[in-house]
């Protein structure tokens, strides 16, 4: 059977288990994927009557930076040095919210997968697996990076959401990393229709006790 090139390059395929080609899942890898972990509030925020409401780009970036720092910090402190972490902003079911974490050592990635599959995050069970992706340049949509992708969020190549410049310097820079223990991801609380949207953060405040963000499953 022929290998699926999409699964090999991206670690995900829109056909899933129904794909006619072979998905060779790695038995060892530096990279893990946390499936559908990130939720973009622009895609999920609704008013009380169920209609979609506007969340500004500035609010979304702040929400995303907080999410990214929280996950990156905890995974690095618990499992080992992270070379890079990337989050998909695609809309297709097989890519939406996927978080790819490339550790420096394969054994750190293996331990992370085992332990994270016994955890919860934002009310949902964490699904972690080893990923064949090691070179994200091959996985990314080049047209998206140039602002020219015509497929939008349903493109089958990764649309990686960037973090702010300051956070990148903080997490990947040579200086001391800021240690931040957070209790849970941001949830956007939306006022009634006809009023200004002012997101409130619930469940994502700095914890004096260092409570973990990724809670063990019962």
mmCIF file of C-alpha atoms in Angstrom:
data_model
loop_
_atom_site.group_PDB
_atom_site.id
_atom_site.type_symbol
_atom_site.label_atom_id
_atom_site.label_comp_id
_atom_site.label_asym_id
_atom_site.label_seq_id
_atom_site.Cartn_x
_atom_site.Cartn_y
_atom_site.Cartn_z
ATOM 1 C CA UNK A 1 0.000 0.000 0.000
ATOM 2 C CA UNK A 2 1.242 3.512 -0.842
ATOM 3 C CA UNK A 3 2.049 5.860 2.050
ATOM 4 C CA UNK A 4 -0.146 8.942 2.531
ATOM 5 C CA UNK A 5 2.015 11.965 1.720
ATOM 6 C CA UNK A 6 -0.259 14.312 3.665
ATOM 7 C CA UNK A 7 0.034 12.260 6.843
ATOM 8 C CA UNK A 8 3.798 12.004 6.432
ATOM 9 C CA UNK A 9 4.233 15.764 5.939
ATOM 10 C CA UNK A 10 1.532 17.121 8.226
ATOM 11 C CA UNK A 11 0.800 14.331 10.679
ATOM 12 C CA UNK A 12 -2.896 14.591 9.786
ATOM 13 C CA UNK A 13 -5.118 13.693 6.842
ATOM 14 C CA UNK A 14 -8.629 14.914 6.077
ATOM 15 C CA UNK A 15 -9.716 11.352 5.242
ATOM 16 C CA UNK A 16 -8.630 10.024 8.639
ATOM 17 C CA UNK A 17 -9.058 6.257 9.025
ATOM 18 C CA UNK A 18 -10.970 6.163 5.732
ATOM 19 C CA UNK A 19 -7.859 7.159 3.744
ATOM 20 C CA UNK A 20 -6.983 4.660 1.014
ATOM 21 C CA UNK A 21 -3.280 5.240 1.687
ATOM 22 C CA UNK A 22 -1.173 4.101 4.601
ATOM 23 C CA UNK A 23 -0.728 6.266 7.703
ATOM 24 C CA UNK A 24 2.580 5.114 9.151
ATOM 25 C CA UNK A 25 2.342 6.234 12.779
ATOM 26 C CA UNK A 26 5.808 6.657 14.304
ATOM 27 C CA UNK A 27 6.948 4.542 17.238
ATOM 28 C CA UNK A 28 9.480 7.237 18.199
ATOM 29 C CA UNK A 29 9.707 10.928 17.368
ATOM 30 C CA UNK A 30 10.794 14.260 18.808
ATOM 31 C CA UNK A 31 7.365 15.701 17.958
ATOM 32 C CA UNK A 32 3.999 15.170 19.602
ATOM 33 C CA UNK A 33 0.616 16.542 18.571
ATOM 34 C CA UNK A 34 -2.162 17.539 20.980
ATOM 35 C CA UNK A 35 -5.263 17.159 18.847
ATOM 36 C CA UNK A 36 -7.804 20.015 18.662
ATOM 37 C CA UNK A 37 -6.500 21.621 21.871
ATOM 38 C CA UNK A 38 -6.601 25.322 20.901
ATOM 39 C CA UNK A 39 -9.968 27.016 20.436
ATOM 40 C CA UNK A 40 -9.958 30.340 18.620
ATOM 41 C CA UNK A 41 -12.573 32.577 20.315
ATOM 42 C CA UNK A 42 -13.366 34.195 16.963
ATOM 43 C CA UNK A 43 -14.727 30.826 15.861
ATOM 44 C CA UNK A 44 -16.559 29.952 19.073
ATOM 45 C CA UNK A 45 -17.775 33.173 20.737
ATOM 46 C CA UNK A 46 -21.573 33.447 20.724
ATOM 47 C CA UNK A 47 -24.179 35.611 22.372
ATOM 48 C CA UNK A 48 -26.895 34.266 24.640
ATOM 49 C CA UNK A 49 -29.286 33.775 21.698
ATOM 50 C CA UNK A 50 -26.712 31.668 19.818
ATOM 51 C CA UNK A 51 -25.711 34.247 17.210
ATOM 52 C CA UNK A 52 -22.046 34.877 16.428
ATOM 53 C CA UNK A 53 -20.443 37.923 18.015
ATOM 54 C CA UNK A 54 -17.366 39.942 17.210
ATOM 55 C CA UNK A 55 -14.094 39.455 19.084
ATOM 56 C CA UNK A 56 -11.348 41.848 18.047
ATOM 57 C CA UNK A 57 -7.988 40.739 16.646
ATOM 58 C CA UNK A 58 -6.231 42.304 19.644
ATOM 59 C CA UNK A 59 -8.347 40.278 22.085
ATOM 60 C CA UNK A 60 -7.749 37.090 20.111
ATOM 61 C CA UNK A 61 -3.974 37.646 20.091
ATOM 62 C CA UNK A 62 -3.944 38.202 23.843
ATOM 63 C CA UNK A 63 -6.016 35.047 24.348
ATOM 64 C CA UNK A 64 -3.683 33.081 22.069
ATOM 65 C CA UNK A 65 -0.473 34.345 23.680
ATOM 66 C CA UNK A 66 -1.802 33.356 27.124
ATOM 67 C CA UNK A 67 -2.755 29.897 25.855
ATOM 68 C CA UNK A 68 0.618 29.422 24.147
ATOM 69 C CA UNK A 69 2.662 30.522 27.163
ATOM 70 C CA UNK A 70 0.651 28.348 29.511
ATOM 71 C CA UNK A 71 1.029 25.157 27.476
ATOM 72 C CA UNK A 72 4.659 25.771 26.462
ATOM 73 C CA UNK A 73 5.771 26.575 30.011
ATOM 74 C CA UNK A 74 4.135 23.584 31.631
ATOM 75 C CA UNK A 75 5.278 21.072 29.011
ATOM 76 C CA UNK A 76 8.860 22.297 29.121
ATOM 77 C CA UNK A 77 8.998 22.296 32.906
ATOM 78 C CA UNK A 78 7.461 18.812 33.185
ATOM 79 C CA UNK A 79 8.970 16.933 30.251
ATOM 80 C CA UNK A 80 12.080 18.642 28.904
ATOM 81 C CA UNK A 81 13.473 21.245 26.527
ATOM 82 C CA UNK A 82 11.205 22.267 23.644
ATOM 83 C CA UNK A 83 12.809 23.169 20.317
ATOM 84 C CA UNK A 84 9.614 24.611 18.865
ATOM 85 C CA UNK A 85 5.868 24.638 19.361
ATOM 86 C CA UNK A 86 3.326 25.414 16.640
ATOM 87 C CA UNK A 87 -0.450 25.806 16.683
ATOM 88 C CA UNK A 88 -2.727 25.331 13.670
ATOM 89 C CA UNK A 89 -5.293 28.006 12.909
ATOM 90 C CA UNK A 90 -6.974 25.887 10.218
ATOM 91 C CA UNK A 91 -10.697 25.117 10.303
ATOM 92 C CA UNK A 92 -10.699 21.556 8.911
ATOM 93 C CA UNK A 93 -11.567 18.914 11.522
ATOM 94 C CA UNK A 94 -8.235 17.105 11.142
ATOM 95 C CA UNK A 95 -6.151 20.250 11.802
ATOM 96 C CA UNK A 96 -8.264 22.700 13.808
ATOM 97 C CA UNK A 97 -6.536 23.646 17.061
ATOM 98 C CA UNK A 98 -3.755 21.049 16.725
ATOM 99 C CA UNK A 99 -0.725 21.863 18.878
ATOM 100 C CA UNK A 100 2.590 20.434 17.650
ATOM 101 C CA UNK A 101 5.418 20.302 20.177
ATOM 102 C CA UNK A 102 8.926 19.325 19.097
ATOM 103 C CA UNK A 103 11.126 18.307 22.030
ATOM 104 C CA UNK A 104 14.907 18.165 21.893
ATOM 105 C CA UNK A 105 14.892 14.521 23.008
ATOM 106 C CA UNK A 106 12.695 11.678 21.727
ATOM 107 C CA UNK A 107 12.378 10.140 25.197
ATOM 108 C CA UNK A 108 10.847 13.394 26.510
ATOM 109 C CA UNK A 109 8.250 13.300 23.735
ATOM 110 C CA UNK A 110 7.420 9.678 24.489
ATOM 111 C CA UNK A 111 6.908 10.363 28.202
ATOM 112 C CA UNK A 112 4.775 13.431 27.440
ATOM 113 C CA UNK A 113 2.409 11.395 25.245
ATOM 114 C CA UNK A 114 1.923 8.729 27.910
ATOM 115 C CA UNK A 115 1.211 11.202 30.700
ATOM 116 C CA UNK A 116 -0.820 13.764 28.748
ATOM 117 C CA UNK A 117 -3.346 11.152 27.615
ATOM 118 C CA UNK A 118 -4.429 10.947 31.252
ATOM 119 C CA UNK A 119 -5.203 14.666 31.493
ATOM 120 C CA UNK A 120 -7.978 17.177 30.885
ATOM 121 C CA UNK A 121 -7.738 20.715 29.538
ATOM 122 C CA UNK A 122 -10.577 23.244 29.320
ATOM 123 C CA UNK A 123 -13.154 20.570 30.071
ATOM 124 C CA UNK A 124 -11.978 18.198 27.337
ATOM 125 C CA UNK A 125 -9.810 15.084 27.453
ATOM 126 C CA UNK A 126 -6.332 15.618 26.006
ATOM 127 C CA UNK A 127 -5.512 13.399 23.021
ATOM 128 C CA UNK A 128 -1.762 13.227 22.438
ATOM 129 C CA UNK A 129 0.199 11.123 19.979
ATOM 130 C CA UNK A 130 3.639 11.001 18.411
ATOM 131 C CA UNK A 131 3.789 12.866 15.114
ATOM 132 C CA UNK A 132 5.953 12.194 12.033
ATOM 133 C CA UNK A 133 6.410 15.961 11.517
ATOM 134 C CA UNK A 134 9.925 17.202 12.213
ATOM 135 C CA UNK A 135 10.404 19.887 9.548
ATOM 136 C CA UNK A 136 7.561 22.391 9.762
ATOM 137 C CA UNK A 137 8.767 24.200 6.647
ATOM 138 C CA UNK A 138 7.479 21.218 4.655
ATOM 139 C CA UNK A 139 4.142 21.227 6.505
ATOM 140 C CA UNK A 140 3.268 24.908 6.224
ATOM 141 C CA UNK A 141 1.193 26.591 3.538
ATOM 142 C CA UNK A 142 3.588 28.991 1.830
ATOM 143 C CA UNK A 143 0.716 30.926 0.258
ATOM 144 C CA UNK A 144 -0.753 31.543 3.723
ATOM 145 C CA UNK A 145 2.562 32.917 4.969
ATOM 146 C CA UNK A 146 2.519 35.379 2.053
ATOM 147 C CA UNK A 147 -1.161 36.216 2.640
ATOM 148 C CA UNK A 148 -2.208 34.599 -0.631
ATOM 149 C CA UNK A 149 -3.886 31.285 0.300
ATOM 150 C CA UNK A 150 -7.190 30.989 -1.578
ATOM 151 C CA UNK A 151 -8.362 27.913 0.350
ATOM 152 C CA UNK A 152 -8.803 29.801 3.612
ATOM 153 C CA UNK A 153 -9.102 27.891 6.865
ATOM 154 C CA UNK A 154 -9.899 24.642 5.044
ATOM 155 C CA UNK A 155 -6.471 24.412 3.414
ATOM 156 C CA UNK A 156 -4.876 20.998 3.939
ATOM 157 C CA UNK A 157 -1.469 22.490 4.759
ATOM 158 C CA UNK A 158 -0.755 24.039 8.146
ATOM 159 C CA UNK A 159 -1.742 27.654 8.776
ATOM 160 C CA UNK A 160 0.413 28.316 11.830
ATOM 161 C CA UNK A 161 -0.722 31.142 14.075
ATOM 162 C CA UNK A 162 2.210 33.329 15.203
ATOM 163 C CA UNK A 163 2.745 34.444 18.777
ATOM 164 C CA UNK A 164 3.657 38.032 19.608
ATOM 165 C CA UNK A 165 7.269 39.128 19.221
ATOM 166 C CA UNK A 166 7.689 39.755 22.951
ATOM 167 C CA UNK A 167 6.422 36.311 23.896
ATOM 168 C CA UNK A 168 8.687 34.649 21.319
ATOM 169 C CA UNK A 169 11.670 36.456 22.794
ATOM 170 C CA UNK A 170 10.601 35.442 26.291
ATOM 171 C CA UNK A 171 10.094 31.747 25.531
ATOM 172 C CA UNK A 172 12.851 31.137 23.017
ATOM 173 C CA UNK A 173 15.338 33.858 23.969
ATOM 174 C CA UNK A 174 18.541 33.366 25.891
ATOM 175 C CA UNK A 175 17.389 35.280 28.955
ATOM 176 C CA UNK A 176 15.671 33.698 31.976
ATOM 177 C CA UNK A 177 12.215 32.359 31.212
ATOM 178 C CA UNK A 178 9.259 33.728 33.100
ATOM 179 C CA UNK A 179 7.655 30.967 35.125
ATOM 180 C CA UNK A 180 3.886 31.172 34.986
ATOM 181 C CA UNK A 181 1.517 28.588 36.459
ATOM 182 C CA UNK A 182 -2.026 29.012 35.208
ATOM 183 C CA UNK A 183 -5.177 27.193 36.172
ATOM 184 C CA UNK A 184 -7.053 26.949 32.902
ATOM 185 C CA UNK A 185 -7.532 28.486 29.472
ATOM 186 C CA UNK A 186 -9.309 31.752 28.822
ATOM 187 C CA UNK A 187 -13.006 31.593 28.188
ATOM 188 C CA UNK A 188 -14.679 34.519 26.461
ATOM 189 C CA UNK A 189 -17.740 35.759 28.311
ATOM 190 C CA UNK A 190 -19.999 37.585 25.882
ATOM 191 C CA UNK A 191 -22.499 40.252 26.945
ATOM 192 C CA UNK A 192 -26.025 40.387 25.667
ATOM 193 C CA UNK A 193 -26.627 41.345 22.068
ATOM 194 C CA UNK A 194 -26.428 45.060 21.412
ATOM 195 C CA UNK A 195 -23.733 45.790 23.987
ATOM 196 C CA UNK A 196 -19.999 46.155 23.522
ATOM 197 C CA UNK A 197 -17.969 42.959 23.693
ATOM 198 C CA UNK A 198 -15.543 43.002 26.599
ATOM 199 C CA UNK A 199 -14.013 39.531 27.085
ATOM 200 C CA UNK A 200 -13.594 38.468 30.688
ATOM 201 C CA UNK A 201 -11.073 35.851 31.672
ATOM 202 C CA UNK A 202 -12.356 32.994 33.787
ATOM 203 C CA UNK A 203 -10.278 30.129 35.059
ATOM 204 C CA UNK A 204 -6.988 31.510 33.755
ATOM 205 C CA UNK A 205 -5.498 33.557 36.541
ATOM 206 C CA UNK A 206 -2.021 33.263 38.027
ATOM 207 C CA UNK A 207 -2.061 30.654 40.768
ATOM 208 C CA UNK A 208 -0.193 31.301 43.989
ATOM 209 C CA UNK A 209 -0.142 27.561 44.615
ATOM 210 C CA UNK A 210 1.183 26.698 41.158
ATOM 211 C CA UNK A 211 -1.903 24.711 40.126
ATOM 212 C CA UNK A 212 -1.364 22.836 36.885
ATOM 213 C CA UNK A 213 -3.239 23.823 33.762
ATOM 214 C CA UNK A 214 -3.560 20.263 32.495
ATOM 215 C CA UNK A 215 -5.662 18.494 35.099
ATOM 216 C CA UNK A 216 -5.439 14.706 35.623
ATOM 217 C CA UNK A 217 -8.413 12.723 34.411
ATOM 218 C CA UNK A 218 -10.638 11.242 37.094
#
